[in-house]
Amino acid sequence: MGISKREEEYLEAIYLLQKNKGVIRVKDISKKLGVRPPSVVDALKKLSEKGFVEYEKYDRILLTKKGIEIAESTYQKHILLAKFFTEILGIPPDIAEEDACQFEHYVHEITAEKMKEFAQYIQDQCPYVLKQFLKEQKEKS
Amino acid sequence: MGISKREEEYLEAIYLLQKNKGVIRVKDISKKLGVRPPSVVDALKKLSEKGFVEYEKYDRILLTKKGIEIAESTYQKHILLAKFFTEILGIPPDIAEEDACQFEHYVHEITAEKMKEFAQYIQDQCPYVLKQFLKEQKEKS
DNA sequence: TAAATTATTTAGGTTACTCTAACATAGGTG
DNA sequence: CACCTATGTTAGAGTAACCTAAATAATTTA
């Protein structure tokens, strides 16, 4: 019994909401993920059974240690991917966000790692070439 | 009514099987996608209703024009992603394949396009730096 | 060509996720 | 403090995948 893509999305949403506004409600998650409250409740029950979320009905919603770990790891990948897409490939931020949002659930650790290293390497070794590439991309639009 | 990720996977599988061995059977698709034959039949019915596949029971399986278009476009993205992962980031081919297999269903056109352009640019403008990066990656393993 | 084998299809069921409509609770306000 | 509104929860149902077991069709072989 692993964790599904959708479950990861719920955990990440909860994590980010809590980070930004402390206490969160079913309604917040519902809005963030674009689903109706009953779907959120279902998800919370399942995540709670699996030990990723602490949840009693009508009560506060908290991530467990396990839940936080997953959410953070997913979010780290998100950041990294979005950065790579914008800062290296010159993709518009909104598109980069969307791609990162999907890929974060599938990308292998190695791939994420190499993206990071590659970005670093290029920025160190040929910053001018990179800058030139990004400039040319911008000029096209 | 768009097309789901899974439906895209079926179309791509059919496309590649046909390319490699001409006439294909339910069994072939079943093996390729790791699902049981009844699942394939279900999928073929749905894809046929949607106009992506020509299918009569016990008869041959063909892609329609629309089906081929989608399959080819998906496969092109697959090739492009896999190449980027191996030739630019130095990711092992098996991992690159797996990542490409997922991302091909989500990646925006723009992102794929920029990956291609970036690869070309770097290979032209600083081939030595790239070579050096890939060499260092290899040495780590 | 009849029997045996293999392939395909149908029937019926499961799981994950979603929804709407109806009901229940909590918290703020008259 | 009782009521009203917000929010949350349950019940029941739909859809897209998948599966197994049983039935049917096609193909091979004796």
Short mmCIF file of C-alpha atoms (C1' of nucleotides) in Angstrom, two decimals:
data_model
loop_
_atom_site.label_atom_id
_atom_site.label_comp_id
_atom_site.label_asym_id
_atom_site.label_seq_id
_atom_site.Cartn_x
_atom_site.Cartn_y
_atom_site.Cartn_z
CA MET A 1 0.00 0.00 0.00
CA GLY A 2 1.77 3.02 -1.29
CA ILE A 3 0.43 6.48 -1.79
CA SER A 4 -1.44 7.68 -4.85
CA LYS A 5 -0.72 10.78 -6.88
CA ARG A 6 -3.94 12.30 -5.63
CA GLU A 7 -3.11 11.57 -2.01
CA GLU A 8 0.24 13.25 -2.49
CA GLU A 9 -1.59 16.27 -3.87
CA TYR A 10 -3.81 16.44 -0.80
CA LEU A 11 -0.81 16.23 1.51
CA GLU A 12 1.05 18.93 -0.36
CA ALA A 13 -2.00 21.21 -0.35
CA ILE A 14 -2.48 20.77 3.38
CA TYR A 15 1.19 21.39 3.99
CA LEU A 16 1.26 24.61 1.99
CA LEU A 17 -1.98 25.93 3.43
CA GLN A 18 -0.77 25.34 6.95
CA LYS A 19 2.52 27.02 6.17
CA ASN A 20 0.70 30.11 4.96
CA LYS A 21 -2.16 30.45 7.36
CA GLY A 22 -1.73 28.15 10.31
CA VAL A 23 -5.01 26.52 11.15
CA ILE A 24 -6.83 25.24 8.11
CA ARG A 25 -10.33 24.01 7.37
CA VAL A 26 -11.90 21.54 5.01
CA LYS A 27 -13.08 24.49 2.98
CA ASP A 28 -9.52 25.69 2.37
CA ILE A 29 -8.41 22.36 0.99
CA SER A 30 -11.56 22.15 -1.06
CA LYS A 31 -10.88 25.50 -2.64
CA LYS A 32 -7.20 24.86 -3.22
CA LEU A 33 -7.75 21.56 -5.00
CA GLY A 34 -10.93 22.52 -6.77
CA VAL A 35 -13.04 19.74 -5.32
CA ARG A 36 -16.18 19.73 -3.17
CA PRO A 37 -15.97 19.44 0.60
CA PRO A 38 -17.24 15.84 0.75
CA SER A 39 -14.33 14.76 -1.41
CA VAL A 40 -11.97 16.39 1.04
CA VAL A 41 -13.57 14.59 3.96
CA ASP A 42 -13.24 11.26 2.17
CA ALA A 43 -9.61 11.98 1.46
CA LEU A 44 -8.91 13.03 5.03
CA LYS A 45 -10.39 9.81 6.34
CA LYS A 46 -8.26 7.73 4.07
CA LEU A 47 -5.10 9.73 4.78
CA SER A 48 -5.82 9.45 8.45
CA GLU A 49 -6.20 5.68 8.26
CA LYS A 50 -2.90 5.50 6.45
CA GLY A 51 -1.24 7.57 9.13
CA PHE A 52 -0.44 10.70 7.13
CA VAL A 53 -2.96 12.99 8.74
CA GLU A 54 -4.38 13.49 12.21
CA TYR A 55 -8.07 14.07 11.84
CA GLU A 56 -11.17 13.79 14.02
CA LYS A 57 -14.40 15.06 12.65
CA TYR A 58 -15.20 18.70 13.24
CA ASP A 59 -11.74 18.99 14.70
CA ARG A 60 -8.48 20.48 13.47
CA ILE A 61 -6.50 18.96 10.60
CA LEU A 62 -2.85 18.14 11.14
CA LEU A 63 -0.16 16.32 9.23
CA THR A 64 1.71 13.55 10.99
CA LYS A 65 5.47 13.26 10.76
CA LYS A 66 5.08 10.83 7.87
CA GLY A 67 2.66 13.20 6.18
CA ILE A 68 5.01 16.13 6.52
CA GLU A 69 7.88 14.13 5.11
CA ILE A 70 5.96 13.26 1.98
CA ALA A 71 4.57 16.75 1.54
CA GLU A 72 7.98 18.34 1.95
CA SER A 73 9.66 15.96 -0.41
CA THR A 74 6.97 16.56 -3.02
CA TYR A 75 7.16 20.29 -2.56
CA GLN A 76 10.94 20.29 -2.83
CA LYS A 77 10.65 18.57 -6.17
CA HIS A 78 8.07 21.09 -7.21
CA ILE A 79 10.33 24.02 -6.42
CA LEU A 80 13.26 22.45 -8.12
CA LEU A 81 11.34 21.60 -11.28
CA ALA A 82 9.71 25.00 -11.53
CA LYS A 83 13.09 26.69 -11.08
CA PHE A 84 14.66 24.53 -13.74
CA PHE A 85 11.87 25.23 -16.17
CA THR A 86 11.96 28.98 -15.70
CA GLU A 87 15.62 29.70 -14.99
CA ILE A 88 17.21 27.26 -17.39
CA LEU A 89 14.66 26.64 -20.10
CA GLY A 90 13.04 30.06 -19.98
CA ILE A 91 9.50 28.74 -19.76
CA PRO A 92 6.81 31.22 -18.65
CA PRO A 93 6.14 30.92 -14.91
CA ASP A 94 2.51 29.84 -15.20
CA ILE A 95 3.32 27.02 -17.61
CA ALA A 96 6.34 26.02 -15.53
CA GLU A 97 4.10 25.82 -12.48
CA GLU A 98 1.63 23.54 -14.19
CA ASP A 99 4.30 21.22 -15.50
CA ALA A 100 6.02 21.11 -12.12
CA CYS A 101 2.68 20.31 -10.46
CA GLN A 102 2.35 17.16 -12.49
CA PHE A 103 5.90 16.02 -12.80
CA GLU A 104 6.64 16.35 -9.11
CA HIS A 105 4.59 13.19 -8.53
CA TYR A 106 6.48 11.06 -10.99
CA VAL A 107 10.06 12.30 -11.28
CA HIS A 108 12.77 10.00 -9.98
CA GLU A 109 15.10 11.31 -7.33
CA ILE A 110 18.01 10.93 -9.71
CA THR A 111 16.37 13.07 -12.35
CA ALA A 112 15.56 15.83 -9.90
CA GLU A 113 19.08 15.65 -8.57
CA LYS A 114 20.65 15.88 -12.01
CA MET A 115 18.50 18.83 -12.92
CA LYS A 116 19.78 20.64 -9.90
CA GLU A 117 23.36 19.77 -10.60
CA PHE A 118 23.09 20.63 -14.25
CA ALA A 119 21.58 24.01 -13.49
CA GLN A 120 24.39 24.74 -11.07
CA TYR A 121 27.04 23.59 -13.49
CA ILE A 122 25.77 25.66 -16.40
CA GLN A 123 25.29 28.74 -14.25
CA ASP A 124 28.88 28.39 -13.08
CA GLN A 125 30.55 27.33 -16.31
CA CYS A 126 28.77 29.32 -18.97
CA PRO A 127 26.53 31.93 -17.44
CA TYR A 128 26.76 34.12 -20.47
CA VAL A 129 25.57 31.44 -22.86
CA LEU A 130 22.64 30.73 -20.57
CA LYS A 131 21.78 34.39 -20.32
CA GLN A 132 21.92 34.70 -24.07
CA PHE A 133 19.62 31.71 -24.52
CA LEU A 134 17.07 33.10 -22.10
CA LYS A 135 17.23 36.47 -23.78
CA GLU A 136 16.54 34.96 -27.17
CA GLN A 137 13.59 33.03 -25.77
CA LYS A 138 12.11 36.16 -24.35
CA GLU A 139 12.48 38.04 -27.58
CA LYS A 140 10.36 35.49 -29.36
CA SER A 141 7.28 36.29 -27.37
CA MET B 1 -14.67 15.03 -23.56
CA GLY B 2 -10.94 14.93 -23.90
CA ILE B 3 -8.64 11.97 -23.68
CA SER B 4 -7.30 10.50 -20.47
CA LYS B 5 -3.71 9.70 -19.70
CA ARG B 6 -4.50 6.02 -19.81
CA GLU B 7 -6.22 6.29 -23.17
CA GLU B 8 -3.16 8.05 -24.52
CA GLU B 9 -1.07 5.18 -23.24
CA TYR B 10 -3.23 2.67 -25.06
CA LEU B 11 -3.00 4.64 -28.30
CA GLU B 12 0.75 4.93 -28.02
CA ALA B 13 1.13 1.23 -27.26
CA ILE B 14 -1.01 0.27 -30.26
CA TYR B 15 0.93 2.65 -32.46
CA LEU B 16 4.32 1.27 -31.47
CA LEU B 17 3.25 -2.35 -31.67
CA GLN B 18 1.87 -1.83 -35.15
CA LYS B 19 5.02 -0.07 -36.22
CA ASN B 20 7.10 -3.01 -35.08
CA LYS B 21 5.04 -5.99 -36.08
CA GLY B 22 2.21 -4.95 -38.35
CA VAL B 23 -0.92 -6.79 -37.36
CA ILE B 24 -1.51 -6.79 -33.62
CA ARG B 25 -3.79 -8.62 -31.24
CA VAL B 26 -5.46 -7.91 -27.95
CA LYS B 27 -2.85 -10.11 -26.36
CA ASP B 28 -0.01 -7.89 -27.57
CA ILE B 29 -1.50 -4.77 -26.07
CA SER B 30 -2.27 -6.66 -22.91
CA LYS B 31 1.32 -7.75 -22.55
CA LYS B 32 2.77 -4.35 -23.43
CA LEU B 33 0.68 -2.46 -20.89
CA GLY B 34 0.70 -5.14 -18.20
CA VAL B 35 -3.07 -5.49 -17.99
CA ARG B 36 -5.42 -8.44 -18.57
CA PRO B 37 -7.13 -8.94 -21.91
CA PRO B 38 -10.60 -7.88 -20.70
CA SER B 39 -9.17 -4.50 -19.76
CA VAL B 40 -7.85 -4.11 -23.25
CA VAL B 41 -11.22 -4.97 -24.75
CA ASP B 42 -12.88 -2.38 -22.52
CA ALA B 43 -10.37 0.22 -23.60
CA LEU B 44 -10.73 -0.64 -27.29
CA LYS B 45 -14.48 -0.22 -27.09
CA LYS B 46 -14.16 3.17 -25.52
CA LEU B 47 -11.43 4.32 -27.89
CA SER B 48 -13.52 3.11 -30.78
CA GLU B 49 -16.57 5.05 -29.59
CA LYS B 50 -14.41 8.14 -29.32
CA GLY B 51 -13.16 7.65 -32.84
CA PHE B 52 -9.51 6.91 -32.12
CA VAL B 53 -9.53 3.22 -33.02
CA GLU B 54 -11.28 1.07 -35.60
CA TYR B 55 -12.36 -2.07 -33.86
CA GLU B 56 -14.91 -4.83 -34.46
CA LYS B 57 -14.85 -7.80 -32.18
CA TYR B 58 -12.63 -10.67 -33.17
CA ASP B 59 -11.40 -8.44 -35.96
CA ARG B 60 -8.23 -6.47 -36.58
CA ILE B 61 -7.29 -3.42 -34.53
CA LEU B 62 -6.48 -0.19 -36.34
CA LEU B 63 -5.85 3.40 -35.36
CA THR B 64 -7.90 6.09 -37.06
CA LYS B 65 -6.29 9.24 -38.37
CA LYS B 66 -7.15 10.99 -35.10
CA GLY B 67 -5.70 8.08 -33.16
CA ILE B 68 -2.46 8.14 -35.08
CA GLU B 69 -2.12 11.86 -34.57
CA ILE B 70 -2.37 11.56 -30.84
CA ALA B 71 -0.10 8.54 -30.68
CA GLU B 72 2.54 10.20 -32.80
CA SER B 73 2.42 13.42 -30.88
CA THR B 74 2.75 11.55 -27.60
CA TYR B 75 5.58 9.45 -28.92
CA GLN B 76 7.42 12.46 -30.25
CA LYS B 77 7.32 13.98 -26.80
CA HIS B 78 8.55 10.73 -25.36
CA ILE B 79 11.57 10.64 -27.67
CA LEU B 80 12.37 14.25 -27.00
CA LEU B 81 12.14 13.92 -23.23
CA ALA B 82 14.16 10.75 -23.11
CA LYS B 83 16.87 12.32 -25.26
CA PHE B 84 16.98 15.41 -23.07
CA PHE B 85 17.26 13.34 -19.92
CA THR B 86 20.04 11.14 -21.21
CA GLU B 87 22.00 13.47 -23.49
CA ILE B 88 21.79 16.67 -21.49
CA LEU B 89 21.24 15.61 -17.90
CA GLY B 90 23.15 12.32 -18.10
CA ILE B 91 20.39 10.26 -16.56
CA PRO B 92 20.65 6.46 -16.97
CA PRO B 93 18.57 5.29 -19.94
CA ASP B 94 16.17 3.11 -17.96
CA ILE B 95 15.31 5.91 -15.55
CA ALA B 96 15.07 8.39 -18.40
CA GLU B 97 12.61 6.06 -20.14
CA GLU B 98 10.40 5.80 -17.09
CA ASP B 99 10.33 9.53 -16.52
CA ALA B 100 9.64 10.20 -20.19
CA CYS B 101 6.81 7.66 -20.10
CA GLN B 102 5.01 9.67 -17.48
CA PHE B 103 5.88 13.19 -18.41
CA GLU B 104 4.95 12.77 -22.05
CA HIS B 105 1.30 12.83 -21.00
CA TYR B 106 1.50 16.11 -19.13
CA VAL B 107 4.24 18.26 -20.63
CA HIS B 108 3.12 21.42 -22.38
CA GLU B 109 4.12 21.93 -25.99
CA ILE B 110 6.15 24.96 -24.98
CA THR B 111 8.15 23.03 -22.45
CA ALA B 112 8.96 20.27 -24.90
CA GLU B 113 9.89 22.85 -27.50
CA LYS B 114 12.19 24.72 -25.13
CA MET B 115 13.89 21.51 -24.09
CA LYS B 116 14.68 20.81 -27.70
CA GLU B 117 15.93 24.31 -28.35
CA PHE B 118 17.96 24.41 -25.20
CA ALA B 119 19.64 21.12 -26.01
CA GLN B 120 20.51 22.36 -29.46
CA TYR B 121 21.81 25.64 -28.13
CA ILE B 122 24.04 24.11 -25.51
CA GLN B 123 25.37 21.49 -27.87
CA ASP B 124 26.29 24.26 -30.30
CA GLN B 125 27.51 26.90 -27.91
CA CYS B 126 29.34 24.96 -25.26
CA PRO B 127 29.74 21.34 -26.28
CA TYR B 128 32.84 20.95 -24.17
CA VAL B 129 31.15 22.07 -20.96
CA LEU B 130 28.32 19.65 -21.64
CA LYS B 131 30.72 16.82 -22.33
CA GLN B 132 32.54 17.59 -19.12
CA PHE B 133 29.32 17.59 -17.13
CA LEU B 134 28.25 14.24 -18.53
CA LYS B 135 31.68 12.80 -17.85
CA GLU B 136 31.55 13.88 -14.22
CA GLN B 137 28.09 12.37 -13.84
CA LYS B 138 29.30 9.08 -15.18
CA GLU B 139 32.28 9.01 -12.87
CA LYS B 140 30.01 9.24 -9.86
CA SER B 141 28.42 5.86 -10.52
"C1'" DT C 1 -12.74 -32.40 -40.08
"C1'" DA C 2 -13.23 -33.03 -35.32
"C1'" DA C 3 -10.95 -32.22 -31.14
"C1'" DA C 4 -7.92 -29.54 -28.51
"C1'" DT C 5 -5.74 -25.35 -27.63
"C1'" DT C 6 -5.45 -20.52 -27.60
"C1'" DA C 7 -7.46 -16.01 -27.93
"C1'" DT C 8 -11.17 -12.98 -27.22
"C1'" DT C 9 -15.26 -11.40 -25.22
"C1'" DT C 10 -18.98 -10.96 -21.72
"C1'" DA C 11 -20.65 -10.75 -17.08
"C1'" DG C 12 -20.14 -9.27 -12.76
"C1'" DG C 13 -17.38 -7.18 -9.14
"C1'" DT C 14 -13.70 -3.92 -6.82
"C1'" DT C 15 -11.31 0.43 -5.88
"C1'" DA C 16 -10.30 5.27 -6.08
"C1'" DC C 17 -12.08 9.30 -6.88
"C1'" DT C 18 -15.65 12.41 -7.69
"C1'" DC C 19 -20.35 14.53 -7.18
"C1'" DT C 20 -25.24 16.25 -5.21
"C1'" DA C 21 -28.63 16.41 -1.72
"C1'" DA C 22 -29.73 15.98 2.83
"C1'" DC C 23 -28.46 16.24 7.55
"C1'" DA C 24 -25.59 17.81 11.67
"C1'" DT C 25 -22.62 20.81 14.22
"C1'" DA C 26 -20.33 25.03 15.76
"C1'" DG C 27 -19.96 29.74 16.44
"C1'" DG C 28 -21.55 34.44 16.10
"C1'" DT C 29 -25.34 37.72 16.89
"C1'" DG C 30 -29.83 39.55 18.12
"C1'" DC D 1 -29.39 31.74 25.26
"C1'" DA D 2 -31.75 30.60 21.18
"C1'" DC D 3 -31.48 31.02 16.51
"C1'" DC D 4 -29.16 31.59 12.02
"C1'" DT D 5 -25.56 30.98 9.02
"C1'" DA D 6 -21.26 28.79 7.97
"C1'" DT D 7 -19.11 24.80 7.65
"C1'" DG D 8 -18.63 19.99 7.85
"C1'" DT D 9 -20.36 15.26 7.39
"C1'" DT D 10 -23.08 11.26 5.74
"C1'" DA D 11 -25.60 8.78 2.30
"C1'" DG D 12 -26.02 7.38 -2.07
"C1'" DA D 13 -24.67 7.32 -6.78
"C1'" DG D 14 -21.56 7.85 -11.11
"C1'" DT D 15 -17.22 7.07 -13.86
"C1'" DA D 16 -12.89 5.17 -15.20
"C1'" DA D 17 -9.84 2.02 -14.40
"C1'" DC D 18 -8.95 -2.66 -13.24
"C1'" DC D 19 -9.77 -7.75 -12.12
"C1'" DT D 20 -11.52 -13.08 -12.25
"C1'" DA D 21 -14.37 -16.62 -14.02
"C1'" DA D 22 -17.08 -18.28 -17.51
"C1'" DA D 23 -18.56 -18.36 -22.30
"C1'" DT D 24 -17.58 -18.01 -27.16
"C1'" DA D 25 -14.88 -17.80 -31.37
"C1'" DA D 26 -10.83 -18.85 -34.07
"C1'" DT D 27 -6.98 -21.53 -35.08
"C1'" DT D 28 -3.99 -25.40 -34.95
"C1'" DT D 29 -3.16 -30.23 -35.02
"C1'" DA D 30 -3.99 -35.05 -35.00
#
